[in-house]
Amino acid sequence: MIETDDKVGAPNPVSALIDSLPVAVYICDTNGYITAYNKPAQQLWATTPIIGETKWCGAFKTYTIDDTLLLPEKNAAAHSMFTGVSAPSQELIVEREDGSRRYVVHHPSVNYNNDGEITGITNTLIDITAQKFDENKQAMLAAIVQSSQDAIISKTLDGIITSWNQGAERLFGYTEQEAIGRSIIMLIPYDRLIEEELIIDRVRNNLSVEHFETLRKHKDRHLIPISLTVSPIKDSKGNIIGASKIARDISRQKMAEEQLQHYAGNLEILNSFGKTISEDMDVQGILQKVTDATTQLTGAKFGAFFYNKLNENGEAYMLYTLSGAPKEAFEKLGMPRNTDVFKTTFKGEGIIRVDDITKDARYGKNAPHHGMPKGHLPVVSYMAVPVISKSGLVIGGLLYGHPEAGRFTNEHEHLVAGVASQAAIALDNAKLYEEVRMLNAKKDEFIGLASHELKTPVTSINGYLQIIERSLAGNDRNTAFVTKARMQVSKLSALIADLLDVSKIITGKLPLSYTVFNLQELLLESVDVLQQTHISHAIQIEHCDKPILIKADQQRIEQVIINLLSNAVKYSPDADKVLIKLVERDGYAVISVQDFGIGIPKDEQERIFSRFYRVDNIADHISGLGIGLYICNEIISRHQGRLRVSSELGKGSTFSFELPIIA
Ligand code: ADP
């Protein structure tokens, strides 16, 4: 309902019509007082103006579009009134008392009476807030697109670029003017053109492509790793008319990934390498592993390890290993000499890393080659790391080369220095091992020689004692001494025989002569022999009644039985019996010797079969050389059997072995 100053509020069709207009309308008299307004005006201002009191405008406050406060008497309606000329349409901001704002366009128009005199102003206000928001939204979106770090591009379904933001300019190097209108193909590397077809195919089918990692081409032709998201663009009717494409530069991410992979790879190499060289006792093997691993770690074209060694005459020579280059590449060139470049490394003065050795002041100073000899691998990047042992001795040098400049970095230097110190330890160990091996070989040689030399005099002593024994009358008081002397001599010759056996085993010359015999009989005879000299213990036998035939070296098997029985007696000083059993099991004859003596600790049970090994402390007061079980084990193994022990400390031990029975 339109309100007027005369309050003649009776509804009439004209006022109803004015109220139903979608625009706010009000009238001011020549003094600016509002004399009439419609409902939309009241709604716009969110207040009711007082007729004849409110001047020029019913709004709480008005602002120009650039947000400057506009006093009512300064607004366009007042201006039109004072000038008598209707002002052009203008945008305004209307603020209500609650602070809410509406954007309007107002059209003040001057009213005249029939005499042509000005009677006032009619002001029409059109609410454009919704439209304004749309505009703002668009502008905001455009600003977002423009300021995005990502490249945002739109293109037609034929691949023609229709928009290009600053991100795209930064990423691909083309300006907006250069890019718009051109085909998107300019960004695609030749070998990836098929991707565009596949992408457009998806877009045509109303499907997106999300976070697709690929490569695109910069204006200067270098390739950029990107993550691509492409979505269809539709017109107002829903038809697909193009595609929007967001490309994110993932170079940093890719670099980080590569770096991570690189570190993981290095770690793996170092890990496996560390383990294998610490286990390796062979110098050549260690040198090769170190050379291979460090050449791989540094990305060198070739790597070499030069190792100072002394030969048997104490003369120095160099062992070397290569990686990445054939031996022939070095053979003609001789060993690294005392040149200005090499001597620093071989004097252990530190690491040398040169981006371009041909430009180095130390390079090319030495005759005859003056630089790299003809046929040498082309080396530009050069790195050399001395390998220094714990004692401070320079034991060698690791050298790396690459035909391109600046290939070796600080990181490589650290890696190789770390490996070099590990290698030095491994080489020191290998050297010690080699020395121990040589001493061991000398010792074995000595045992062989000594036992051989001892055998002849002991045999003749035994012979002379026999002659003396026979020459003495039965009641001569010296007979007992001679008999005792003969017993000691036979102990001595048994020891010498054992030592000789050890020496034969070491040299692989322990002969076996196989015959078929009854094991049961052999067992009984052996027990018989032993029981006569070992009366402190009763040797109890358990065996089946039927003969057990085996094919073996009878004398050696007897040696094993006697050895096990005498150990059983020897290591059970407080017991009075020993058990020996012969049973038949699954086609095998099994002999076991059980005692009730001192026993063997669990952690020693494996070792007692080794040469010269004796269990410390426990059997210290019981004499022996620690070779009996070693010989027994060898004899049984040579017969395809196995000598085992089960034992409990303080309770006793059981030694057993098995031999195949002849059917
Ligand atoms: P030796 O008896 O001459 O020392 P062996 O090679 O026969 O050498 O035995 C090696 C070691 O095994 C012995 O020193 C001893 O410590 C242990 N051993 C062997 N037999 C027994 C046993 N029956 N009971 C306890 N310890 C034993």
XYZ file of C-alpha atoms and ligand atoms in Angstrom:
690
model
C 0.000 0.000 0.000
C 1.365 3.392 -0.931
C 1.617 5.870 1.887
C 1.098 9.566 1.264
C 1.280 12.704 3.355
C -2.496 13.298 3.398
C -2.934 9.823 4.885
C -5.655 9.170 2.395
C -4.795 5.570 2.692
C -7.889 4.241 0.991
C -6.743 1.480 -1.305
C -7.078 2.343 -4.921
C -5.925 0.388 -7.984
C -3.018 2.744 -8.698
C -1.493 2.444 -5.247
C -1.967 -1.337 -5.308
C -0.187 -1.360 -8.639
C 2.679 0.749 -7.293
C 3.038 -1.496 -4.242
C 3.261 -4.544 -6.404
C 6.134 -3.133 -8.440
C 9.456 -5.012 -7.897
C 11.166 -1.647 -7.335
C 11.172 0.848 -4.505
C 9.611 4.207 -5.328
C 9.190 7.324 -3.241
C 8.366 10.948 -3.792
C 9.886 14.056 -2.172
C 8.454 17.534 -2.284
C 10.459 20.549 -3.306
C 11.849 20.761 0.211
C 12.990 17.189 0.089
C 10.396 15.789 2.531
C 9.144 12.364 1.607
C 5.505 12.637 0.736
C 4.847 9.096 -0.520
C 6.619 5.708 -0.782
C 5.667 2.203 -1.733
C 6.025 -1.092 0.138
C 9.221 -2.238 -1.607
C 10.812 1.102 -0.505
C 9.812 0.386 3.077
C 11.233 -3.133 2.750
C 14.449 -1.873 1.194
C 15.090 0.596 4.010
C 13.744 -1.854 6.612
C 12.089 1.122 8.267
C 9.091 3.396 7.774
C 9.900 6.996 6.887
C 7.900 9.721 8.575
C 5.917 11.571 6.017
C 6.756 15.231 5.958
C 9.753 14.650 8.232
C 12.143 12.211 6.581
C 14.173 14.065 3.993
C 15.511 12.939 0.605
C 15.815 9.244 1.481
C 14.313 6.767 3.943
C 17.530 4.775 4.422
C 19.424 4.763 7.692
C 22.594 5.638 5.751
C 23.651 5.660 2.096
C 27.085 5.263 0.577
C 28.501 5.734 -2.863
C 29.601 2.548 -4.578
C 33.176 3.190 -3.447
C 31.886 3.172 0.125
C 31.904 6.932 0.871
C 29.156 8.096 3.188
C 26.582 10.160 1.304
C 24.597 12.748 3.215
C 20.910 12.764 2.187
C 21.019 16.363 0.921
C 23.974 15.452 -1.248
C 22.336 12.512 -2.970
C 21.294 12.503 -6.589
C 17.619 13.091 -5.730
C 18.492 16.324 -3.938
C 20.868 17.235 -6.686
C 18.137 16.735 -9.315
C 15.773 18.837 -7.289
C 18.242 21.703 -6.910
C 19.341 21.644 -10.524
C 15.934 20.767 -12.000
C 17.602 18.113 -14.116
C 16.961 14.417 -13.599
C 20.270 12.833 -12.600
C 21.480 9.796 -14.507
C 21.052 6.374 -12.916
C 23.586 5.676 -10.214
C 24.624 2.809 -8.015
C 24.320 3.286 -4.284
C 24.707 1.285 -1.135
C 21.770 1.446 1.247
C 22.560 0.632 4.848
C 19.846 -0.313 7.278
C 19.806 0.316 10.973
C 20.834 -3.289 11.672
C 23.953 -2.758 9.517
C 22.785 -4.931 6.608
C 23.448 -3.495 3.199
C 21.719 -3.562 -0.186
C 23.107 -2.495 -3.507
C 20.689 -0.351 -5.562
C 20.539 1.630 -8.766
C 18.482 4.767 -8.337
C 16.831 6.961 -10.915
C 15.689 10.326 -9.537
C 13.350 12.148 -11.915
C 12.037 15.675 -11.522
C 8.212 16.073 -11.281
C 6.409 19.030 -12.912
C 2.843 20.269 -12.645
C 0.749 21.294 -15.562
C 2.254 24.738 -15.427
C 5.675 23.341 -15.824
C 6.670 24.125 -12.277
C 8.818 21.670 -10.331
C 6.697 19.878 -7.731
C 9.232 17.433 -6.413
C 11.213 14.320 -7.185
C 10.246 10.685 -7.841
C 13.081 8.367 -6.983
C 13.080 4.776 -8.147
C 15.480 2.300 -6.471
C 16.203 -1.068 -8.042
C 17.758 -3.686 -5.749
C 20.762 -5.180 -7.535
C 22.347 -6.929 -4.524
C 21.989 -10.450 -5.960
C 23.496 -9.428 -9.267
C 26.258 -7.570 -7.478
C 27.127 -10.694 -5.484
C 27.269 -12.699 -8.673
C 29.603 -10.148 -10.154
C 31.739 -10.187 -7.036
C 31.795 -13.928 -7.077
C 32.926 -13.960 -10.678
C 35.571 -11.359 -9.963
C 36.715 -13.338 -6.948
C 36.907 -16.554 -8.939
C 38.820 -14.781 -11.673
C 41.205 -13.405 -9.061
C 41.649 -16.857 -7.545
C 42.371 -18.348 -10.950
C 44.804 -15.569 -11.722
C 46.650 -15.753 -8.441
C 46.778 -19.550 -8.282
C 50.253 -21.089 -8.145
C 48.899 -23.887 -10.318
C 48.551 -23.514 -14.045
C 44.825 -23.257 -14.870
C 44.003 -23.540 -18.524
C 40.792 -24.037 -20.465
C 40.628 -25.469 -23.926
C 38.089 -26.496 -26.495
C 37.436 -30.108 -27.278
C 39.791 -29.648 -30.235
C 42.540 -28.714 -27.826
C 42.602 -24.974 -28.605
C 43.601 -22.945 -25.560
C 40.885 -20.482 -24.501
C 42.212 -19.210 -21.200
C 45.610 -19.127 -19.546
C 46.351 -17.861 -16.030
C 49.550 -16.452 -14.534
C 50.342 -19.850 -13.026
C 50.373 -21.294 -16.548
C 52.620 -18.475 -17.675
C 55.033 -19.197 -14.820
C 55.000 -22.957 -15.307
C 55.189 -23.185 -19.078
C 56.892 -19.902 -19.961
C 54.304 -18.698 -22.557
C 52.415 -15.431 -21.967
C 48.619 -15.350 -22.149
C 48.799 -13.707 -25.581
C 51.218 -16.340 -26.844
C 49.139 -19.227 -25.566
C 45.493 -18.361 -26.277
C 44.345 -19.652 -29.626
C 47.176 -22.164 -29.927
C 46.871 -25.920 -29.579
C 47.547 -27.518 -26.227
C 49.847 -29.878 -28.113
C 52.596 -27.277 -27.835
C 52.955 -28.383 -24.193
C 52.991 -32.122 -24.810
C 56.233 -34.017 -25.437
C 56.169 -35.935 -28.696
C 56.222 -39.362 -27.068
C 53.228 -38.454 -24.900
C 50.862 -37.119 -27.561
C 48.642 -40.145 -27.113
C 47.868 -38.900 -23.600
C 45.968 -35.914 -24.996
C 43.733 -38.179 -27.054
C 42.967 -40.336 -24.049
C 42.271 -37.314 -21.848
C 39.938 -35.673 -24.382
C 38.200 -38.988 -24.823
C 37.398 -39.094 -21.126
C 36.297 -35.461 -21.116
C 33.894 -36.110 -24.038
C 32.417 -38.887 -21.937
C 31.898 -36.440 -19.083
C 34.702 -37.996 -17.034
C 37.563 -36.264 -15.275
C 41.213 -37.150 -15.087
C 42.589 -36.645 -11.612
C 46.139 -36.198 -10.365
C 47.656 -37.792 -13.398
C 51.447 -37.576 -13.107
C 53.148 -36.857 -16.394
C 55.647 -34.610 -18.143
C 54.967 -31.424 -20.088
C 57.194 -29.198 -22.161
C 58.262 -25.683 -21.192
C 58.622 -22.983 -23.844
C 62.397 -23.454 -23.611
C 61.762 -27.186 -24.271
C 62.829 -28.568 -20.895
C 60.465 -31.123 -19.410
C 58.507 -30.433 -16.252
C 56.994 -33.171 -14.087
C 53.374 -32.206 -13.388
C 50.271 -33.560 -11.764
C 47.288 -32.994 -14.058
C 43.589 -32.730 -13.313
C 41.284 -32.275 -16.288
C 37.492 -31.804 -16.059
C 34.802 -31.161 -18.658
C 33.393 -27.615 -19.130
C 29.678 -27.442 -19.944
C 27.538 -24.676 -21.403
C 24.288 -23.530 -19.795
C 22.462 -26.392 -21.499
C 24.838 -28.994 -20.140
C 26.693 -29.660 -23.399
C 30.380 -30.402 -23.002
C 32.191 -27.630 -24.822
C 35.718 -27.915 -23.556
C 37.966 -28.898 -20.716
C 39.575 -27.165 -17.802
C 43.018 -28.288 -16.901
C 44.906 -27.713 -13.668
C 48.591 -28.528 -13.818
C 50.686 -28.581 -10.681
C 54.455 -28.475 -10.804
C 55.685 -31.551 -8.941
C 59.402 -31.146 -9.694
C 60.258 -30.623 -6.029
C 58.181 -33.584 -4.962
C 59.804 -35.707 -7.677
C 63.226 -34.544 -6.648
C 62.471 -35.348 -3.026
C 61.192 -38.781 -4.057
C 64.283 -39.400 -6.140
C 66.497 -38.249 -3.335
C 64.751 -40.534 -0.917
C 65.135 -43.429 -3.305
C 68.743 -42.518 -3.790
C 69.394 -42.508 -0.049
C 67.490 -45.748 0.439
C 69.556 -47.296 -2.389
C 72.819 -46.073 -0.857
C 71.803 -47.378 2.512
C 71.008 -50.755 1.034
C 74.366 -50.918 -0.742
C 76.234 -49.875 2.399
C 74.318 -52.313 4.508
C 74.854 -55.378 2.399
C 78.398 -54.362 1.585
C 79.303 -53.805 5.267
C 78.074 -57.254 6.116
C 79.847 -59.050 3.302
C 83.232 -57.405 3.696
C 83.335 -58.030 7.420
C 82.799 -61.725 6.679
C 85.299 -61.855 3.845
C 88.844 -62.895 4.686
C 90.162 -62.847 1.159
C 91.989 -59.632 0.271
C 91.191 -59.746 -3.431
C 87.507 -60.349 -2.615
C 87.402 -57.386 -0.211
C 89.124 -55.086 -2.705
C 86.659 -56.027 -5.435
C 83.600 -55.572 -3.231
C 84.805 -52.184 -2.002
C 85.562 -51.043 -5.558
C 82.203 -52.205 -6.911
C 80.147 -50.732 -4.091
C 81.880 -47.340 -4.070
C 81.848 -47.020 -7.864
C 78.105 -47.596 -7.733
C 77.627 -45.193 -4.804
C 79.538 -42.376 -6.470
C 78.121 -42.925 -9.952
C 81.720 -42.955 -11.223
C 82.382 -44.203 -14.731
C 85.125 -46.344 -13.280
C 86.654 -46.972 -9.902
C 89.887 -48.643 -8.869
C 91.400 -49.822 -5.620
C 95.185 -49.923 -5.443
C 96.457 -51.940 -2.518
C 100.052 -51.996 -1.265
C 101.202 -55.526 -0.552
C 104.467 -57.146 0.407
C 105.555 -60.349 -1.260
C 107.397 -63.194 0.472
C 110.708 -61.390 0.005
C 109.358 -58.267 1.649
C 109.153 -56.376 -1.657
C 106.259 -53.972 -2.155
C 103.880 -54.476 -5.050
C 100.382 -53.362 -5.890
C 97.261 -55.384 -6.144
C 94.403 -53.650 -7.840
C 90.757 -54.160 -8.647
C 88.591 -52.313 -11.131
C 84.967 -51.580 -11.530
C 83.294 -50.099 -14.594
C 86.335 -50.613 -16.842
C 88.013 -53.701 -18.296
C 91.407 -54.766 -16.992
C 92.948 -54.005 -20.389
C 92.147 -50.340 -19.871
C 94.768 -50.287 -17.147
C 97.199 -52.968 -18.133
C 99.266 -50.850 -20.510
C 99.466 -47.933 -18.149
C 101.362 -49.286 -15.211
C 100.582 -48.545 -11.609
C 99.835 -45.065 -10.295
C 103.174 -43.490 -9.731
C 104.522 -40.812 -7.581
C 102.993 -38.069 -9.694
C 101.782 -34.813 -8.171
C 98.187 -35.998 -8.442
C 98.644 -39.499 -7.041
C 101.245 -39.017 -4.368
C 98.880 -37.119 -2.049
C 96.656 -40.177 -1.899
C 99.416 -42.734 -1.485
C 101.052 -40.659 1.224
C 97.688 -40.642 2.993
C 97.508 -36.840 2.916
C 93.765 -36.747 2.414
C 90.977 -36.935 -0.082
C 91.329 -35.243 -3.461
C 88.200 -34.189 -5.301
C 88.591 -32.240 -8.519
C 85.775 -31.139 -10.841
C 88.112 -31.010 -13.841
C 91.479 -32.675 -13.369
C 92.769 -31.444 -16.729
C 92.581 -27.889 -15.345
C 94.232 -28.799 -12.027
C 97.616 -27.197 -11.313
C 99.079 -30.580 -10.278
C 98.038 -32.233 -13.505
C 100.278 -32.973 -16.511
C 103.558 -32.245 -14.763
C 105.146 -35.665 -15.116
C 107.070 -37.265 -17.912
C 106.619 -39.363 -19.953
C 102.874 -38.937 -20.348
C 102.378 -35.347 -19.170
C 98.761 -35.940 -18.314
C 96.707 -38.916 -19.212
C 98.604 -41.442 -21.324
C 97.204 -42.311 -24.722
C 94.509 -44.936 -24.387
C 93.692 -43.952 -20.810
C 90.068 -43.823 -19.829
C 88.926 -40.232 -20.292
C 88.914 -38.722 -16.813
C 87.646 -35.224 -16.116
C 85.999 -35.549 -12.710
C 88.473 -37.160 -10.352
C 88.307 -38.297 -6.763
C 90.863 -40.231 -4.726
C 90.562 -41.454 -1.149
C 93.467 -42.959 0.809
C 92.817 -46.170 2.734
C 94.663 -46.056 6.029
C 94.953 -48.926 8.489
C 94.459 -48.622 12.233
C 98.207 -48.449 12.700
C 98.306 -45.366 10.438
C 99.884 -47.187 7.505
C 98.568 -46.215 4.072
C 97.483 -49.547 2.688
C 96.068 -48.247 -0.552
C 93.970 -45.750 -2.418
C 90.544 -45.670 -3.991
C 90.418 -43.723 -7.260
C 87.356 -42.712 -9.274
C 86.925 -41.076 -12.632
C 84.188 -39.715 -14.854
C 84.456 -38.237 -18.362
C 82.174 -35.310 -17.397
C 83.168 -32.451 -15.141
C 81.886 -31.903 -11.589
C 80.423 -35.363 -11.055
C 81.633 -35.955 -7.515
C 80.108 -34.217 -4.529
C 80.670 -33.741 -0.854
C 78.248 -36.541 -0.191
C 80.299 -38.934 -2.351
C 83.415 -37.910 -0.503
C 81.809 -38.746 2.859
C 80.411 -42.025 1.604
C 83.733 -43.229 0.210
C 85.655 -42.045 3.279
C 83.257 -44.112 5.435
C 83.640 -47.158 3.236
C 87.426 -46.714 3.114
C 87.685 -46.888 6.898
C 85.506 -50.009 6.937
C 87.643 -51.486 4.182
C 90.820 -50.729 6.131
C 89.482 -52.707 9.097
C 88.432 -55.607 6.872
C 91.854 -55.616 5.200
C 93.623 -55.526 8.568
C 91.512 -58.487 9.665
C 92.221 -60.341 6.458
C 95.923 -59.725 6.983
C 95.762 -61.062 10.533
C 93.771 -64.024 9.323
C 96.342 -64.678 6.638
C 99.133 -64.549 9.224
C 97.260 -66.942 11.521
C 96.654 -69.248 8.590
C 100.339 -69.236 7.708
C 101.383 -69.913 11.311
C 98.841 -72.703 11.516
C 100.195 -74.250 8.357
C 103.714 -74.057 9.807
C 102.525 -75.688 13.034
C 100.828 -78.520 11.089
C 103.978 -78.986 9.098
C 105.983 -79.184 12.313
C 103.642 -81.780 13.853
C 103.992 -83.946 10.766
C 107.761 -83.662 10.800
C 108.190 -84.096 14.551
C 105.944 -87.142 14.829
C 107.718 -88.688 11.896
C 111.129 -88.020 13.434
C 110.014 -89.330 16.843
C 108.561 -92.535 15.495
C 111.891 -94.176 14.485
C 113.789 -93.736 17.806
C 110.723 -94.788 19.840
C 110.356 -97.942 17.722
C 114.016 -98.843 18.250
C 113.823 -98.138 22.018
C 110.900 -100.533 22.140
C 112.943 -103.149 20.264
C 115.933 -102.828 22.615
C 113.665 -103.058 25.659
C 112.199 -106.307 24.295
C 115.704 -107.726 23.866
C 116.638 -106.731 27.431
C 113.356 -108.162 28.779
C 114.036 -111.500 27.101
C 117.658 -111.592 28.355
C 116.684 -111.136 31.996
C 116.049 -114.174 34.179
C 112.442 -114.432 35.363
C 113.341 -113.562 38.945
C 115.594 -110.603 38.096
C 114.391 -107.559 40.022
C 115.028 -105.392 36.951
C 112.324 -107.207 34.962
C 109.569 -105.055 36.518
C 111.401 -101.838 35.564
C 111.856 -102.966 31.986
C 108.166 -103.902 31.762
C 107.199 -100.447 33.111
C 109.570 -98.796 30.641
C 107.972 -100.785 27.785
C 104.479 -99.664 28.887
C 105.555 -95.993 28.880
C 107.175 -96.446 25.478
C 103.989 -97.944 24.061
C 102.013 -94.960 25.454
C 104.529 -92.690 23.777
C 104.243 -94.499 20.460
C 100.413 -94.321 20.693
C 100.709 -90.537 21.105
C 103.111 -90.320 18.196
C 100.776 -92.466 16.095
C 97.904 -90.091 16.925
C 99.977 -87.062 15.961
C 100.921 -88.752 12.720
C 97.237 -89.445 12.059
C 96.441 -85.763 12.627
C 99.114 -84.785 10.171
C 97.759 -87.280 7.626
C 94.214 -85.954 8.072
C 95.396 -82.373 7.506
C 97.204 -83.287 4.341
C 94.290 -85.484 3.238
C 96.472 -88.567 3.330
C 94.828 -90.772 5.950
C 94.569 -94.091 4.127
C 91.624 -96.440 4.762
C 91.602 -100.054 3.754
C 88.151 -101.545 3.574
C 87.314 -105.159 4.426
C 84.090 -106.895 5.392
C 84.062 -108.012 9.040
C 81.778 -108.767 11.950
C 81.441 -105.637 14.078
C 80.164 -107.601 17.036
C 83.376 -109.620 17.152
C 85.527 -106.511 16.835
C 83.629 -104.883 19.676
C 84.176 -107.849 21.980
C 87.887 -108.016 21.168
C 88.365 -104.278 21.705
C 86.607 -104.389 25.063
C 88.757 -107.327 25.996
C 91.974 -105.490 25.173
C 90.935 -102.396 27.033
C 89.540 -104.131 30.080
C 92.988 -105.702 30.724
C 94.675 -102.326 31.075
C 91.709 -100.419 32.615
C 90.732 -102.432 35.625
C 89.239 -99.510 37.584
C 85.968 -99.754 35.590
C 83.816 -102.693 34.608
C 83.076 -102.394 30.895
C 79.562 -103.737 30.427
C 78.502 -104.815 26.944
C 75.032 -104.917 25.490
C 74.646 -106.343 22.007
C 72.391 -108.481 19.857
C 73.394 -112.078 19.289
C 73.671 -112.258 15.546
C 76.787 -111.146 13.686
C 76.702 -107.645 12.173
C 78.646 -107.371 8.971
C 80.025 -104.068 7.830
C 82.493 -102.956 5.204
C 85.015 -100.644 6.797
C 88.625 -100.183 7.866
C 88.668 -102.619 10.747
C 91.761 -101.209 12.417
C 90.448 -97.654 12.294
C 87.038 -98.651 13.686
C 88.821 -100.484 16.499
C 90.852 -97.301 17.072
C 87.591 -95.342 17.457
C 86.051 -97.885 19.883
C 89.179 -97.999 22.022
C 89.484 -94.212 22.003
C 85.868 -93.702 23.105
C 86.174 -96.385 25.802
C 89.419 -94.996 27.181
C 87.941 -91.466 27.258
C 84.897 -92.877 29.082
C 87.166 -94.397 31.722
C 89.501 -91.368 31.832
C 86.724 -88.782 32.293
C 84.766 -90.716 34.953
C 87.378 -91.083 37.706
C 84.739 -91.503 40.421
C 82.676 -94.133 38.583
C 83.295 -97.839 38.367
C 81.590 -98.818 35.163
C 81.234 -97.938 31.505
C 78.517 -99.212 29.145
C 79.016 -100.087 25.510
C 76.076 -100.954 23.287
C 75.782 -102.279 19.768
C 72.317 -102.182 18.223
C 70.941 -102.501 14.749
C 68.680 -99.664 13.586
C 67.217 -99.035 10.098
C 70.042 -100.821 8.299
C 72.740 -99.256 10.460
C 74.888 -100.627 13.242
C 74.880 -98.119 16.103
C 77.614 -98.205 18.737
C 77.299 -96.059 21.841
C 79.692 -95.645 24.760
C 78.226 -94.307 27.968
C 80.011 -93.157 31.078
C 78.910 -91.700 34.418
C 81.638 -89.142 34.748
C 82.263 -85.404 34.672
C 80.159 -84.669 31.551
C 80.632 -81.854 29.022
C 78.985 -78.393 29.155
C 76.419 -77.866 26.344
C 78.297 -74.998 24.706
C 81.475 -77.072 24.445
C 79.926 -80.160 22.891
C 80.374 -78.962 19.295
C 83.990 -77.957 19.792
C 85.424 -81.113 21.349
C 85.719 -82.638 17.858
C 88.121 -79.893 16.768
C 91.822 -80.385 16.586
C 93.683 -79.831 19.907
C 90.510 -78.715 21.662
C 90.149 -79.595 25.328
C 87.421 -78.388 27.665
C 89.003 -75.789 29.934
C 89.091 -76.154 33.745
C 86.834 -79.174 33.983
C 89.327 -81.748 32.800
C 92.508 -79.842 33.547
C 93.838 -82.493 35.913
C 93.240 -85.238 33.313
C 96.045 -85.351 30.753
C 95.508 -85.452 27.005
C 96.349 -83.743 23.714
C 92.840 -83.045 22.441
C 93.237 -85.025 19.240
C 91.508 -88.358 19.949
C 87.976 -87.181 19.145
C 89.239 -85.228 16.137
C 90.697 -88.447 14.674
C 87.582 -90.499 15.605
C 85.322 -87.921 13.981
C 87.401 -87.956 10.800
C 87.401 -91.774 10.643
C 83.614 -92.005 11.137
C 82.916 -89.199 8.626
C 85.129 -90.949 6.084
C 82.858 -93.996 6.602
C 79.801 -91.845 5.836
C 78.738 -91.922 9.482
C 78.419 -89.286 12.187
C 79.971 -89.133 15.623
C 77.629 -87.547 18.162
C 77.688 -86.691 21.825
C 74.974 -86.186 24.379
C 76.116 -85.184 27.799
C 75.067 -83.601 31.061
C 77.577 -81.843 33.250
C 78.384 -83.912 36.338
C 76.275 -86.851 35.191
C 78.133 -88.367 32.292
C 78.378 -88.548 28.524
C 77.320 -90.843 25.704
C 79.259 -90.901 22.435
C 77.669 -92.764 19.540
C 78.204 -93.390 15.843
C 76.566 -95.483 13.143
C 77.852 -97.448 10.153
C 75.849 -98.990 7.306
C 75.292 -102.761 7.601
C 75.827 -105.021 4.603
C 72.494 -106.659 3.878
P 91.946 -85.743 25.092
O 91.109 -86.690 25.819
O 93.266 -86.241 24.760
O 91.981 -84.400 25.728
P 89.963 -85.985 23.022
O 89.977 -85.438 21.656
O 89.738 -87.412 23.159
O 91.272 -85.460 23.677
O 88.821 -85.203 23.791
C 88.714 -83.824 23.668
C 88.106 -83.227 24.917
O 86.747 -83.659 25.040
C 88.733 -83.700 26.190
O 89.833 -82.877 26.519
C 87.628 -83.567 27.189
O 87.563 -82.229 27.636
C 86.394 -83.860 26.373
N 85.941 -85.254 26.518
C 86.149 -86.279 25.656
N 85.539 -87.413 26.107
C 84.918 -87.084 27.237
C 84.108 -87.827 28.167
N 83.812 -89.114 27.988
N 83.625 -87.166 29.239
C 83.904 -85.848 29.437
N 84.671 -85.115 28.604
C 85.172 -85.729 27.513
